[in-house]
Structures are given as C-alpha cells and as structure tokens.
Coordinates of C-alpha atoms and ligand atoms in Angstrom, one line a residue:
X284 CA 0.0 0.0 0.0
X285 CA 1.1 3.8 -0.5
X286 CA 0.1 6.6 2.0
X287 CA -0.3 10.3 2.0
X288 CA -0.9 11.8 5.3
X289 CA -2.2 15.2 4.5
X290 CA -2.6 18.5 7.0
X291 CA -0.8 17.4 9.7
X292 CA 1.8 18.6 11.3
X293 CA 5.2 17.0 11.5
X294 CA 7.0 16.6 14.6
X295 CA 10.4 14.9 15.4
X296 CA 13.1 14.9 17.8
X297 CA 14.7 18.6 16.2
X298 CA 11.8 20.1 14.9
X299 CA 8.0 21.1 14.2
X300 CA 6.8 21.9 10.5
X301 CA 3.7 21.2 8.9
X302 CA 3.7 18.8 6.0
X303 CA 2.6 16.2 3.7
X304 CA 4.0 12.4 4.0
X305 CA 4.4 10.4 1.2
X306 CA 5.1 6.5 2.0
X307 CA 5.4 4.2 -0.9
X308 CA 7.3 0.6 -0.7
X309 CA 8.2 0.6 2.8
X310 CA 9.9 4.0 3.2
X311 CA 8.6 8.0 3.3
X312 CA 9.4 9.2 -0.3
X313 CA 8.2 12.8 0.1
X314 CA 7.9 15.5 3.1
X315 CA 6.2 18.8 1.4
X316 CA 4.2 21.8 2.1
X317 CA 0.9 20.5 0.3
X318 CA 1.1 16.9 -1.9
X319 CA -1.1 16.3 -4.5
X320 CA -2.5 13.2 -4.4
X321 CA -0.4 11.2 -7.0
X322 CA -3.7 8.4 -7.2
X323 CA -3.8 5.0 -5.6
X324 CA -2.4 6.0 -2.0
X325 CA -4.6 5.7 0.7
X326 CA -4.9 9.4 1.9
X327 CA -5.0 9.7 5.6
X328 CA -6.7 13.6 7.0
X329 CA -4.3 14.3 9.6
X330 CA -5.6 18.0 10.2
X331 CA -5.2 18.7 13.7
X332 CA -3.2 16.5 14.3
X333 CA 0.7 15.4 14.9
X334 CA 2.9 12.8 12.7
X335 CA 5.7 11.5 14.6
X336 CA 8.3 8.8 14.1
X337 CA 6.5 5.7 15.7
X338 CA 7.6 4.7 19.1
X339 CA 10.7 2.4 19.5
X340 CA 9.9 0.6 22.6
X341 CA 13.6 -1.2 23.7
X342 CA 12.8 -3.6 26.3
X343 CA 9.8 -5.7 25.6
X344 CA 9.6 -9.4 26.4
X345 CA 7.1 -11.5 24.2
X346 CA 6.4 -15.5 25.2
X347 CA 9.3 -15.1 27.6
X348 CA 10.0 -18.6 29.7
X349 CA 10.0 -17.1 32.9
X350 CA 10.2 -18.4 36.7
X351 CA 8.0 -21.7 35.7
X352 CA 5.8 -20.4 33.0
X353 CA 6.0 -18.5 30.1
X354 CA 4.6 -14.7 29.2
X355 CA 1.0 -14.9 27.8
X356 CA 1.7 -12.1 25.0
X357 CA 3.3 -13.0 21.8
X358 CA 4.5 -12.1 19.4
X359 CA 2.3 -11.6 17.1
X360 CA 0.1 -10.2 19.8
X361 CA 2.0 -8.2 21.4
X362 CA 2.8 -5.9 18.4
X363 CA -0.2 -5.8 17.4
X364 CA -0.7 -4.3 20.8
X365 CA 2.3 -1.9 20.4
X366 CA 0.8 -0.7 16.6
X367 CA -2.6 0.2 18.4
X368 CA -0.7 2.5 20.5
X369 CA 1.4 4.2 18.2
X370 CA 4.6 1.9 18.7
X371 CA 5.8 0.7 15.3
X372 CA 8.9 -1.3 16.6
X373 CA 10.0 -3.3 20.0
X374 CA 13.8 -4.5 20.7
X375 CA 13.3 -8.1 22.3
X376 CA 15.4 -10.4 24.3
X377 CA 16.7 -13.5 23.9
X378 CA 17.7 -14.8 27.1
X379 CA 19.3 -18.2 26.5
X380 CA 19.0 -20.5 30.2
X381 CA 22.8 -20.7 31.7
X382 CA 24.8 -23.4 29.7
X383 CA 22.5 -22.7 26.7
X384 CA 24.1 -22.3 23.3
X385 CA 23.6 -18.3 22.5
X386 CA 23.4 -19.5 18.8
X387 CA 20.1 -22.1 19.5
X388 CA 18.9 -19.4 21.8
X389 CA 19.2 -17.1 19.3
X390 CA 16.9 -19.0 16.5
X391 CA 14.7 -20.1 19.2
X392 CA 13.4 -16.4 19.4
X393 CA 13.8 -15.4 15.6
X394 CA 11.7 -18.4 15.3
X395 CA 8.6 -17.5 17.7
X396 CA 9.6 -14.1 16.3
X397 CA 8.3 -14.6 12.6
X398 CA 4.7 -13.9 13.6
X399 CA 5.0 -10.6 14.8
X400 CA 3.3 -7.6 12.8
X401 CA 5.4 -4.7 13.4
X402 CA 9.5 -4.4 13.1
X403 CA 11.6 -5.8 16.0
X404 CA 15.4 -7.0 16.7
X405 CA 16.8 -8.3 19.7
X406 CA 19.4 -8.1 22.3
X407 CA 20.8 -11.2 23.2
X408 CA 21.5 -12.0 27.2
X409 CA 24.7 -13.2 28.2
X410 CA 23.4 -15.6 31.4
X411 CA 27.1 -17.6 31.3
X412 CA 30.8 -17.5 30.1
X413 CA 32.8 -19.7 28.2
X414 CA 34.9 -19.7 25.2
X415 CA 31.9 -21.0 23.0
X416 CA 29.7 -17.3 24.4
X417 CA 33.0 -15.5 23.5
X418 CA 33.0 -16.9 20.1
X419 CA 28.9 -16.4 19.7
X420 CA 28.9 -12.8 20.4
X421 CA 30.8 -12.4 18.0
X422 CA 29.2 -14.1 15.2
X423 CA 25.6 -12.5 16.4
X424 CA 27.3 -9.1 16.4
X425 CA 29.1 -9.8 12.6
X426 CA 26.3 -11.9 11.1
X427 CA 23.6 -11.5 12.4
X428 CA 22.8 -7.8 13.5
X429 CA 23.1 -7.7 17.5
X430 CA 25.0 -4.6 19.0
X431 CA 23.9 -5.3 22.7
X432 CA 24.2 -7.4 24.9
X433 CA 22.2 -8.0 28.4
X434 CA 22.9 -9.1 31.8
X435 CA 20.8 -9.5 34.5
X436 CA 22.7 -8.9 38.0
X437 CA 19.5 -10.3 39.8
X438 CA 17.7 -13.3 39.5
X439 CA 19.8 -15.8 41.3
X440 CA 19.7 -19.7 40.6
X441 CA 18.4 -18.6 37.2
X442 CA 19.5 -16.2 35.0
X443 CA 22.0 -14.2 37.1
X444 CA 25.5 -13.3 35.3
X445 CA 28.1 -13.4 37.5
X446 CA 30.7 -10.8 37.7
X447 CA 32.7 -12.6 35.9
X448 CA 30.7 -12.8 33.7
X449 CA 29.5 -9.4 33.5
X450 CA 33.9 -8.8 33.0
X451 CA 33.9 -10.6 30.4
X452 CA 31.1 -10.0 28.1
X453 CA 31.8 -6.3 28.8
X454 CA 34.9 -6.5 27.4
X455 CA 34.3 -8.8 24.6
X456 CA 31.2 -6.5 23.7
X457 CA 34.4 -3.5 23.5
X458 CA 36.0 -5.7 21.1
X459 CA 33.0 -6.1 19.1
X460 CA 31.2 -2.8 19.2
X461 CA 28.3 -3.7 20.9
X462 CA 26.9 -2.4 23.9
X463 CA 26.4 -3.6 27.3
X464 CA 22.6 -3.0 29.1
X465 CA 22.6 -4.5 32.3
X466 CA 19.4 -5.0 34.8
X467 CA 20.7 -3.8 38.1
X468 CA 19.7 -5.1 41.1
X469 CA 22.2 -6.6 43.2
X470 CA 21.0 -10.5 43.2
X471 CA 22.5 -11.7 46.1
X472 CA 21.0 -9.0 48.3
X473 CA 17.9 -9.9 46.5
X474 CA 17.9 -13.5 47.8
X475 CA 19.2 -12.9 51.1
X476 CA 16.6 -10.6 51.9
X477 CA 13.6 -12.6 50.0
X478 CA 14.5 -15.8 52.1
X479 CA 15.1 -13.7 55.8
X480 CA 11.7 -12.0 54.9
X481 CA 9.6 -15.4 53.9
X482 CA 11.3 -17.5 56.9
X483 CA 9.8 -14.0 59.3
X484 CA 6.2 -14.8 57.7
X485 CA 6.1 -12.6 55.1
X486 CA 5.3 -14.4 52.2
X487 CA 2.6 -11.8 50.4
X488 CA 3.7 -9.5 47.8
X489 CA 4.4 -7.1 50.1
X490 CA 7.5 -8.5 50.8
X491 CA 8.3 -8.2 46.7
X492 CA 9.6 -4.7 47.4
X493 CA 10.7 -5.1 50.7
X494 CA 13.0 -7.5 49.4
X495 CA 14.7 -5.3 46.5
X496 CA 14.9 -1.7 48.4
X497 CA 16.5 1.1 45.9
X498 CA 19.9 0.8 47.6
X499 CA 19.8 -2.6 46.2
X500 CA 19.5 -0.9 42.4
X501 CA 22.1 1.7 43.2
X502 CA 24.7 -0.6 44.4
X503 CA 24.4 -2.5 41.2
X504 CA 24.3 0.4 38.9
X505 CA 27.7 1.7 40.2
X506 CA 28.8 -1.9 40.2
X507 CA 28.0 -1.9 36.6
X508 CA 29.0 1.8 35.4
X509 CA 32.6 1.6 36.9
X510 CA 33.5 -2.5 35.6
X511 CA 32.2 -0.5 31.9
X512 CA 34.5 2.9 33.4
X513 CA 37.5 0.6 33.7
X514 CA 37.2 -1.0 30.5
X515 CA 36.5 1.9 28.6
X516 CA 33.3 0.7 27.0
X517 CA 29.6 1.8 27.1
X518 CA 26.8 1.1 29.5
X519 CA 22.7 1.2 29.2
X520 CA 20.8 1.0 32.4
X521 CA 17.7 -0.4 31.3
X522 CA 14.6 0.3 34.1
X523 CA 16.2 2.9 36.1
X524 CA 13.5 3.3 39.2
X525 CA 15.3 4.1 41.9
X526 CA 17.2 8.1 42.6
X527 CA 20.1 6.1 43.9
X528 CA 20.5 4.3 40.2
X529 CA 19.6 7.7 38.7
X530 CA 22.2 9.1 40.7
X531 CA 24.7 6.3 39.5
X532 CA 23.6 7.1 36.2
X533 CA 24.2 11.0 36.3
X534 CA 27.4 11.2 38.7
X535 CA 29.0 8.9 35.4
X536 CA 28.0 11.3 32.6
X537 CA 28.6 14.4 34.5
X538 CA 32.9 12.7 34.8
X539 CA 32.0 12.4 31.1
X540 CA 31.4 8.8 30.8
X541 CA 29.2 6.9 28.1
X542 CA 26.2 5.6 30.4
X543 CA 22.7 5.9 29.2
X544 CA 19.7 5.5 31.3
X545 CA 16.1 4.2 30.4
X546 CA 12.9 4.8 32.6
X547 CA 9.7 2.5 32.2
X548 CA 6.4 4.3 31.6
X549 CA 5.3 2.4 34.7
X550 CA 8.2 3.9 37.0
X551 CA 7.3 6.9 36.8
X552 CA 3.7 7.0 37.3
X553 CA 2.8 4.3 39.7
X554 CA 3.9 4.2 43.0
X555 CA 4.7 1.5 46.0
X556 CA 1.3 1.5 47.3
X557 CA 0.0 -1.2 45.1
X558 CA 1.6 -3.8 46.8
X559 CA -0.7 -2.9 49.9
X560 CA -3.5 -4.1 48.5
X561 CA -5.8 -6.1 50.4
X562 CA -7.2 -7.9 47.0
X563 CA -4.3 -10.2 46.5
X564 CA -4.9 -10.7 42.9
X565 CA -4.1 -6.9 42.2
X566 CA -0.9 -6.4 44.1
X567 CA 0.4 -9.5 42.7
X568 CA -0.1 -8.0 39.3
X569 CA 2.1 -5.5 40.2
X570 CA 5.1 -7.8 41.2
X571 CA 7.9 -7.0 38.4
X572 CA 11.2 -6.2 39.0
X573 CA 12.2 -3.6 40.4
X574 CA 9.3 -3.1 42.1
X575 CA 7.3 -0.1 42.1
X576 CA 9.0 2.7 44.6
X577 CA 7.9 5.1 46.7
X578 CA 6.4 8.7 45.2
X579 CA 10.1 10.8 45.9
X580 CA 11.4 8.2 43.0
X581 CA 9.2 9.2 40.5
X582 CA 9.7 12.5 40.9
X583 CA 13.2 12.2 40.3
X584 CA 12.7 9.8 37.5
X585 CA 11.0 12.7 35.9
X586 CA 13.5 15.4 36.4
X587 CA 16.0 12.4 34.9
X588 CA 13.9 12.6 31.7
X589 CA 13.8 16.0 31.8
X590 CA 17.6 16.5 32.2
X591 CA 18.5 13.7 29.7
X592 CA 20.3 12.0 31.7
X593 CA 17.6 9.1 31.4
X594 CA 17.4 9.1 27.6
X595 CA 14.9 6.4 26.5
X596 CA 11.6 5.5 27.6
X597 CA 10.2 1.5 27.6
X598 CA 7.6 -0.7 29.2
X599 CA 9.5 -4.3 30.1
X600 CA 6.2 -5.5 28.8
X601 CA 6.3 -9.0 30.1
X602 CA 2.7 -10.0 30.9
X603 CA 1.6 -13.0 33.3
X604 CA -2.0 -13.2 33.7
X605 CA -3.9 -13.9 37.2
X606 CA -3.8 -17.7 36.9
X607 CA -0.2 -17.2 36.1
X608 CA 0.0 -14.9 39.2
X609 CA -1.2 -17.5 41.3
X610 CA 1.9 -19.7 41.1
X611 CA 3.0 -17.6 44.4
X612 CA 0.0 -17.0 46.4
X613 CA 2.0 -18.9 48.8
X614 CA 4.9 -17.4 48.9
X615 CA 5.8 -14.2 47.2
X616 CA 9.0 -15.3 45.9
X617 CA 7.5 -17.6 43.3
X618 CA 4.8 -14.4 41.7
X619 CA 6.3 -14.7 37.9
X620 CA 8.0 -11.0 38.2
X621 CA 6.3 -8.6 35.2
X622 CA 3.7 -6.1 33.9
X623 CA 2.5 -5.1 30.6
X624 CA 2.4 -1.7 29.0
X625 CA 3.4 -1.7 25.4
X626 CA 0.3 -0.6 23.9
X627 CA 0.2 2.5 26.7
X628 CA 3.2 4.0 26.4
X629 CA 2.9 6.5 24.0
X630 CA -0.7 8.1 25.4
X631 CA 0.8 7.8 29.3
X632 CA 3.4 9.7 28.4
X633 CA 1.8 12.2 26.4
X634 CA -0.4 12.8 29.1
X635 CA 1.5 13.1 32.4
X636 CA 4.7 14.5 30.0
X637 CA 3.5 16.6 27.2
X638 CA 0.3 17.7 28.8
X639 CA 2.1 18.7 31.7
X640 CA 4.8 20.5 31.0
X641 CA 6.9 18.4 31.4
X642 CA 8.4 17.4 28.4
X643 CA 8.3 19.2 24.8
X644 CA 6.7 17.3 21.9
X645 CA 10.0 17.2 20.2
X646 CA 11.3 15.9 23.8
X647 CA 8.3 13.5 23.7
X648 CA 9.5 12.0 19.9
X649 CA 13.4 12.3 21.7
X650 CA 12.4 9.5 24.6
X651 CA 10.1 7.3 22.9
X652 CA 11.6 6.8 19.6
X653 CA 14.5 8.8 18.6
X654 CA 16.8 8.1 21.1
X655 CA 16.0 4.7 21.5
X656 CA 17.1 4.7 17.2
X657 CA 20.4 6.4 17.9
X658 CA 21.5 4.3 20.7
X659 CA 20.8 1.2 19.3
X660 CA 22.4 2.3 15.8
X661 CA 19.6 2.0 13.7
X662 CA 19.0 5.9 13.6
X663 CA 18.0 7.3 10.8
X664 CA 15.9 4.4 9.7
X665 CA 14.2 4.2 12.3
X666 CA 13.4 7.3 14.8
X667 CA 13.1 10.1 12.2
X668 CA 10.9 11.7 9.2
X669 CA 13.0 11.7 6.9
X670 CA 13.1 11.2 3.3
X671 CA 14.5 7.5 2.8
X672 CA 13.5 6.2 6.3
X673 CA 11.0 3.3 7.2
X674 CA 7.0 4.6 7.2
X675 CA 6.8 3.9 10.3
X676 CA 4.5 6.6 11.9
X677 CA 2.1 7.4 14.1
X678 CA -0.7 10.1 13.5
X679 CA -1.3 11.4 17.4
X680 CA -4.8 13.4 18.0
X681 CA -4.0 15.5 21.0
X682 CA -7.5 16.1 21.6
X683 CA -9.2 12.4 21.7
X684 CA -9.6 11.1 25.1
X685 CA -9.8 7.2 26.7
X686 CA -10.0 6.0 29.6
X687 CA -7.7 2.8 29.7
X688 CA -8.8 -0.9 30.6
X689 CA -7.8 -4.2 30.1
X690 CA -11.6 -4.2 28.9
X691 CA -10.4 -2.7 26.1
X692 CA -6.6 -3.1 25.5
X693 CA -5.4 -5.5 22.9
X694 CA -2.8 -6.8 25.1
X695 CA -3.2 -10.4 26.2
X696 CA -3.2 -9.9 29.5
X697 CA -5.9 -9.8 32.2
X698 CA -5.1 -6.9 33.7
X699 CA -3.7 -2.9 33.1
X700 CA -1.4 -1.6 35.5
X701 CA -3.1 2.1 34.3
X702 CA -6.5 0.8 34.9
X703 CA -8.9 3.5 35.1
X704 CA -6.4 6.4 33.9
X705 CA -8.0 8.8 31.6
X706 CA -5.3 10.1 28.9
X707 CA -5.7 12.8 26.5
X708 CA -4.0 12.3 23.1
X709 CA -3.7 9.0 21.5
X710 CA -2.7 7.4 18.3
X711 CA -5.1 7.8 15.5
X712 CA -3.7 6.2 12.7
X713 CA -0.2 4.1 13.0
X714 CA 1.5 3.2 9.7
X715 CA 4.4 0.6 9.2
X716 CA 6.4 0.2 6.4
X717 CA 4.1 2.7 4.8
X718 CA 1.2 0.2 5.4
X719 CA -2.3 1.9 7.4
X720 CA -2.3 -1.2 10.1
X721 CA -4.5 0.7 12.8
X722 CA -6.9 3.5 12.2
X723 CA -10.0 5.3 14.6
X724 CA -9.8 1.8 16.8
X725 CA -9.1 -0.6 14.6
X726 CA -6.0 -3.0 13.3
X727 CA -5.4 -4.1 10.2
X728 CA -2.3 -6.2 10.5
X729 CA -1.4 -9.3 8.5
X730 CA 0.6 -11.8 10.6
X731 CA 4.3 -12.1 10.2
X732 CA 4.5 -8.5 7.9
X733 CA 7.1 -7.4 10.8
X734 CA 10.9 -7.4 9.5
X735 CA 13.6 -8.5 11.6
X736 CA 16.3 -5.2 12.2
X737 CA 19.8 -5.4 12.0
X738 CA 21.4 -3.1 13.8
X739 CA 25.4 -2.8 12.9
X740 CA 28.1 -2.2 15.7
X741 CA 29.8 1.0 16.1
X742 CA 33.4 -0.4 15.0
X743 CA 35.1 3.1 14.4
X744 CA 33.9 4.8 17.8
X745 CA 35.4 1.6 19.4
X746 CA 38.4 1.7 17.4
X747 CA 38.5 5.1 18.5
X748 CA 38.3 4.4 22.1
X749 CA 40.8 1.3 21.4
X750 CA 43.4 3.7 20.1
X751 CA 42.6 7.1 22.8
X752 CA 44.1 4.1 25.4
X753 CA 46.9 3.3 24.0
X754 CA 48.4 7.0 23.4
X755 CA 46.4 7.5 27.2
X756 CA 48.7 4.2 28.5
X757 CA 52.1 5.0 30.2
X758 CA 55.0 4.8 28.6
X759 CA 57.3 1.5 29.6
X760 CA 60.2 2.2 31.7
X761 CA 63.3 1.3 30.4
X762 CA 65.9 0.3 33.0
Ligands
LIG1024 O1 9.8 -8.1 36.3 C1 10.3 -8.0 35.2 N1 11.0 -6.9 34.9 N2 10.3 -9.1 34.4 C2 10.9 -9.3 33.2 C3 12.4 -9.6 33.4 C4 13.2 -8.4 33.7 O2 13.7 -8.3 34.8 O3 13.3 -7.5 32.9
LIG1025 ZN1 14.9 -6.5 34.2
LIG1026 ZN1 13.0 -6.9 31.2

C-alpha cells in the first residue's frame, strides 16, 4: 500500500513543521508543504493532528519462559498491541538458560519471532561465560545484526551473570562494538533478603519490594557503570527506578562517561502502594522487577527525563496473567515477576509529559523513539521523518480522550497496571512500512509482515576508544 498523510503537522526529535507524508514501498518518499495526491495511496486527513516517528519501545519481552511459565503475549500479539498505541517497533530479548548455546537461543526467538506484525530485533542476554559465548557474540554481532548485549545482575539460581561474567562479556562486547545493558539489582542482596523475609512470615507481595529496596538498584548500577569505566566501553541502564540508580547514572556522565539510562512508563507513574493491597490478585499483578517505589522516586525519575540524563523510555512488557500470578499466592518469591504496558506508552506519556509540562513534543518524539534509534544504531531508519526512512508513523490526535482498561486493550493480558487512567492524546492512525495497520480503533495487521532489524556495531567509535588508550597508556620504563 502507498500513504499520503495530508494536513498534519510533523514533529520529530529537532523540529515542528507542517507537512505532507508520502510512504510508498516501505519507506517515506516525500515530506512537502501541500502533496497532490499522486492516485492509488490511501490518503490519511491528519488536520489537527501530529505525525511523529513511531515509538521504538527497547525492552519488551514477548512469550518469555519465565520463573516456571512463560509470558502470555506473543509475538504476534504483542505488536499488534504496540501498533494500536502508536509503537511501530519493539527490541526483544533473547535470554538463552545458563549453559545454553547463545546460537540455538538465538533462532529459538527469531523463530517465535516470525509472527509478529510490526518491526523488531533483539538483544541477546549473556546468562554464562565460556569460550563457545566468546565466540557467539561475535558471530551474532558480525552476522547476524546484534549490538547489545544483556545481563541481569539479579535473578539468582536462574539467569543471574556473575561478575565474571559481566567482566567478560563487557569487554568482549568493546571488542566487538556492541553495547552492554545491564538490569541492576544486586542478586545476592535480593535473595538474602527474600529468604530472611519469607522465613519472618512474610510471604505476600508485600514483601516483593521489601526485598529489593533502591539501595539494592544503586549498588548495582555503580557496580555496573565503573566495571564499563575501567574497561572503557559503554553502558545502558535499562529500568532505572530508583534516585540512587539515577544518581549512578548522572554522577558517570557528569565525569563524562558513556552511560545511558532508560525509565519505564510504569516507573514513573505508579507508586509502591499497590503492593498494599488487600485484594491479593491486584498487588500481585504489580510484582515485576524492580518493584514499584515510593512517590520521591518518581519525581526524580522525571526530572532524569527532563535533564536527559535518562534518555529512553520502555515498558518491560512481560505480561503473566492472574492464573499465572497465582503460582505464588503462597509465597511471594514464586509471583512470575512482570507487567505489561506496550500498547500504553505513548498516550501515558503524552499525558502526564507533554500535557504537563513536562516534556516538549519534540522531547516526547526524543524519549520514545529517537533516542531509543540512535543508541541502538539504527538511527535514521528508524526514529526520524526523513526522506529514505522506514513509514513507520504514528498520527497522534491531542484532543481524543480514553480511559484505559484491560476491557479494552489489545494486550493479552488480564489486567492494566493504568486501569482506570484517563489520557488525553492518542494514536489515530499508526502506519508501518508505509502500510495503514490501525486507524480510529481498529488493526489491520497481517501476521508475520514485521521485518527482523539489523542493527550494525559501532566499530570506528570503538576503534577510536581502542586507540585514545593506547596513546592514554604510560610509557614503559626502560631500565
Ligand atoms: O519483572 C520483570 N521486569 N520481568 C521481566 C524480566 C526483567 O527483569 O526484565
Ligand atoms: Zn529486568
Ligand atoms: Zn525486562
């Protein structure tokens, strides 16, 4: 299909023009003060109304395997989901089980991949070290389009790297060109305080968040920032939701260091208090990791976003329904950890960001799509209007209102940790690959449509950096 979006008015990460979109085979062909409709594109009436790159959500986890069960959204669902909301691509995770081959890992997920409807790629998590992962990274990074690499510093017994391993993989993702994200909580801490917490009685999910306090974020942060300070190479914080993490995060680029820091939607609007909920079922739903902090958190979440020194915006959509929930009614140590949130990112943040204040629409575009693009290396592809780049775009009426529910969301998921928010400003129409796949409500997505992304390393910065040490190193002493 070819689009023209006519009347509205264009806005990306740098600027604010109104202009006509032409989309034809994939990519936007023409951006102009008034197109005349060439015949056969589906013209879209965008008067009023705002096109923007569609959002690029960068930590999504579709039909995850996950503590005994496995995420109820996949892949083809869950970007459907995204679409509806404006997001036109996710970045997945492939998170082979410790002694797994990275490689059959790897195809495992491009496999359950192949039904999604919008774009996606994937970071592949490092969970173990040997020389086979050494050898593997490389080959995803030269052959197969990965520049990042994960590691969880919590989740012990399961997916945990070590430091070690964490060492190694950071320095092996230098060599490559790839960068680092890291989840970080310290995991040890984690378990030592879940099991003195259940064997005391408390075995409800209010002990979730008793059991990873923000100290337990920070620590790891730092951990995390200064093993990637010594070695000289990159780091992304991915769910920053603590100030002692953001702290981490801002003391590093203020010394001038490469650390970038993403906040989930869900951070920074909902607060601890949902885990004292009498009704089990709904403070259960709430368990993900890190938990939901206290109010003082979001607010410096916020003023992170606003100061960039959080850059990117995501949802860690990872959905376990009630029954799912249920595995730990027992014993809160066993609730599969994760919310969903892919389909609400864009209209939560327009609300409580642009509608507030608080963030600029070209800020807006900045943290849920272009930044996200640039990081990530597949800037200007994806993140921009430009002429040459992937149709991917969302038409955004900042005057519609909903109220949100998971009555009415397309997410598989029985529940909607923004239940009953009303937000003004929503997608209208969402195009990818210059296709119209949602309009006023409804998707039109064909199964498996989405491409896999390859996203290239960034060989000459780190050949760059390679070469700033050695001049940087001291000179050998000759005696
Ligand atoms: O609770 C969460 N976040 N579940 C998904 C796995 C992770 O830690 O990102
Ligand atoms: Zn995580
Ligand atoms: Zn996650």
């Amino acid at each position: 299909m070819s689009v023209l979006i006519k009347g509205g008015t264009v806005v990306t990460a740098d600027q604010t023009l109104r202009a006509d979109i032409l989309c034809t085979d994939g990519k936007i062909v023409q951006i102009a003060d008034n197109i005349n409709q060439p015949g056969g594109f589906k013209e879209i009436d965008a008067g009023g109304q705002y096109v923007m790159p569609g959002g690029i959500d960068p930590h999504t986890h579709m039909q995850l395997p996950f503590m005994g069960t496995v995420a109820s959204e996949d892949f083809f669902t869950g970007t459907a989901a995204g679409l509806a909301g404006g997001t036109t691509m996710i970045i997945d995770f492939v998170i082979p089980n410790p002694q797994q081959n990275l490689m059959e890992a790897y195809r495992q997920w491009r496999e359950w991949a192949e039904k999604s409807v919008s774009d996606y790629s994937f970071h592949v998590a490092i969970t173990w070290w040997d020389d086979t992962v050494h050898r593997d990274m490389g080959i995803l990074v030269r052959e197969h389009g990965v520049n990042s690499f994960k590691h969880f510093m919590a989740y012990k017994g399961a997916i945990m790297a070590t430091d070690e391993t964490l060492v190694n993989s950071f320095a092996r993702a230098l060599e490559l060109g790839a960068v680092p994200t890291v989840h970080a909580e310290n995991g040890e801490l984690v378990y030592r305080l879940q099991n003195d917490l259940f064997s005391t009685g408390i075995s409800g999910p209010e002990g979730h968040p008793l059991s990873r306090p923000p100290e337990v974020e920070g620590e790891a942060a730092n951990r995390a920032i200064r093993v990637a300070e010594v070695l000289g190479v990159p780091v992304y914080i991915v769910h920053v939701s603590a100030r002692q993490a953001l702290e981490a995060v801002t003391r590093a680029r203020n010394e001038g260091q490469r650390v970038f820091g993403e906040v989930l939607a869900g951070h920074l609007l909902i607060d601890d208090s949902v885990y004292r909920d009498t009704d089990w079922g709904r403070a259960a739903a709430h368990v993900m990791s890190p938990p939901f902090r206290p109010k003082e958190h979001q607010a410096a979440l916020w003023k992170g976003l606003q100061a960039g020194n959080l850059q990117t915006t995501a949802t860690d959509h990872c959905c376990f329904c009630h029954d799912q929930k249920a595995m730990g009614r027992e014993d809160f140590r066993k609730i599969p950890n994760g919310t969903a949130g892919v389909e609400n990112r864009l209209e939560v943040l327009w609300h409580h960001g642009v509608n507030t204040g608080r963030l600029t629409m070209n800020e807006f575009v900045r943290v849920t799509s272009t930044n996200a693009a640039q990081i990530f290396n597949v800037y200007p592809r994806k993140g921009s209007i430009s002429v040459g780049a992937d149709a991917d775009l969302v038409v955004w009426d900042p005057e519609a209102t909903k109220t949100i529910s998971a009555k009415t969301h397309h997410q598989k998921v029985d529940f909607n940790i923004f239940e009953g928010m009303t937000v003004k400003g929503c997608a209208s129409h969402t195009i990818s690959n210059a296709e119209l796949v949602y309009a006023d409500g409804e998707l039109m997505v064909e199964k498996g449509a989405g491409r896999y992304v390859n996203r290239p390393p960034y060989a000459p910065f780190y050949d760059a950096v390679k070469k700033q040490a050695q001049v940087n190193a001291p000179m050998p002493v000759k005696r």
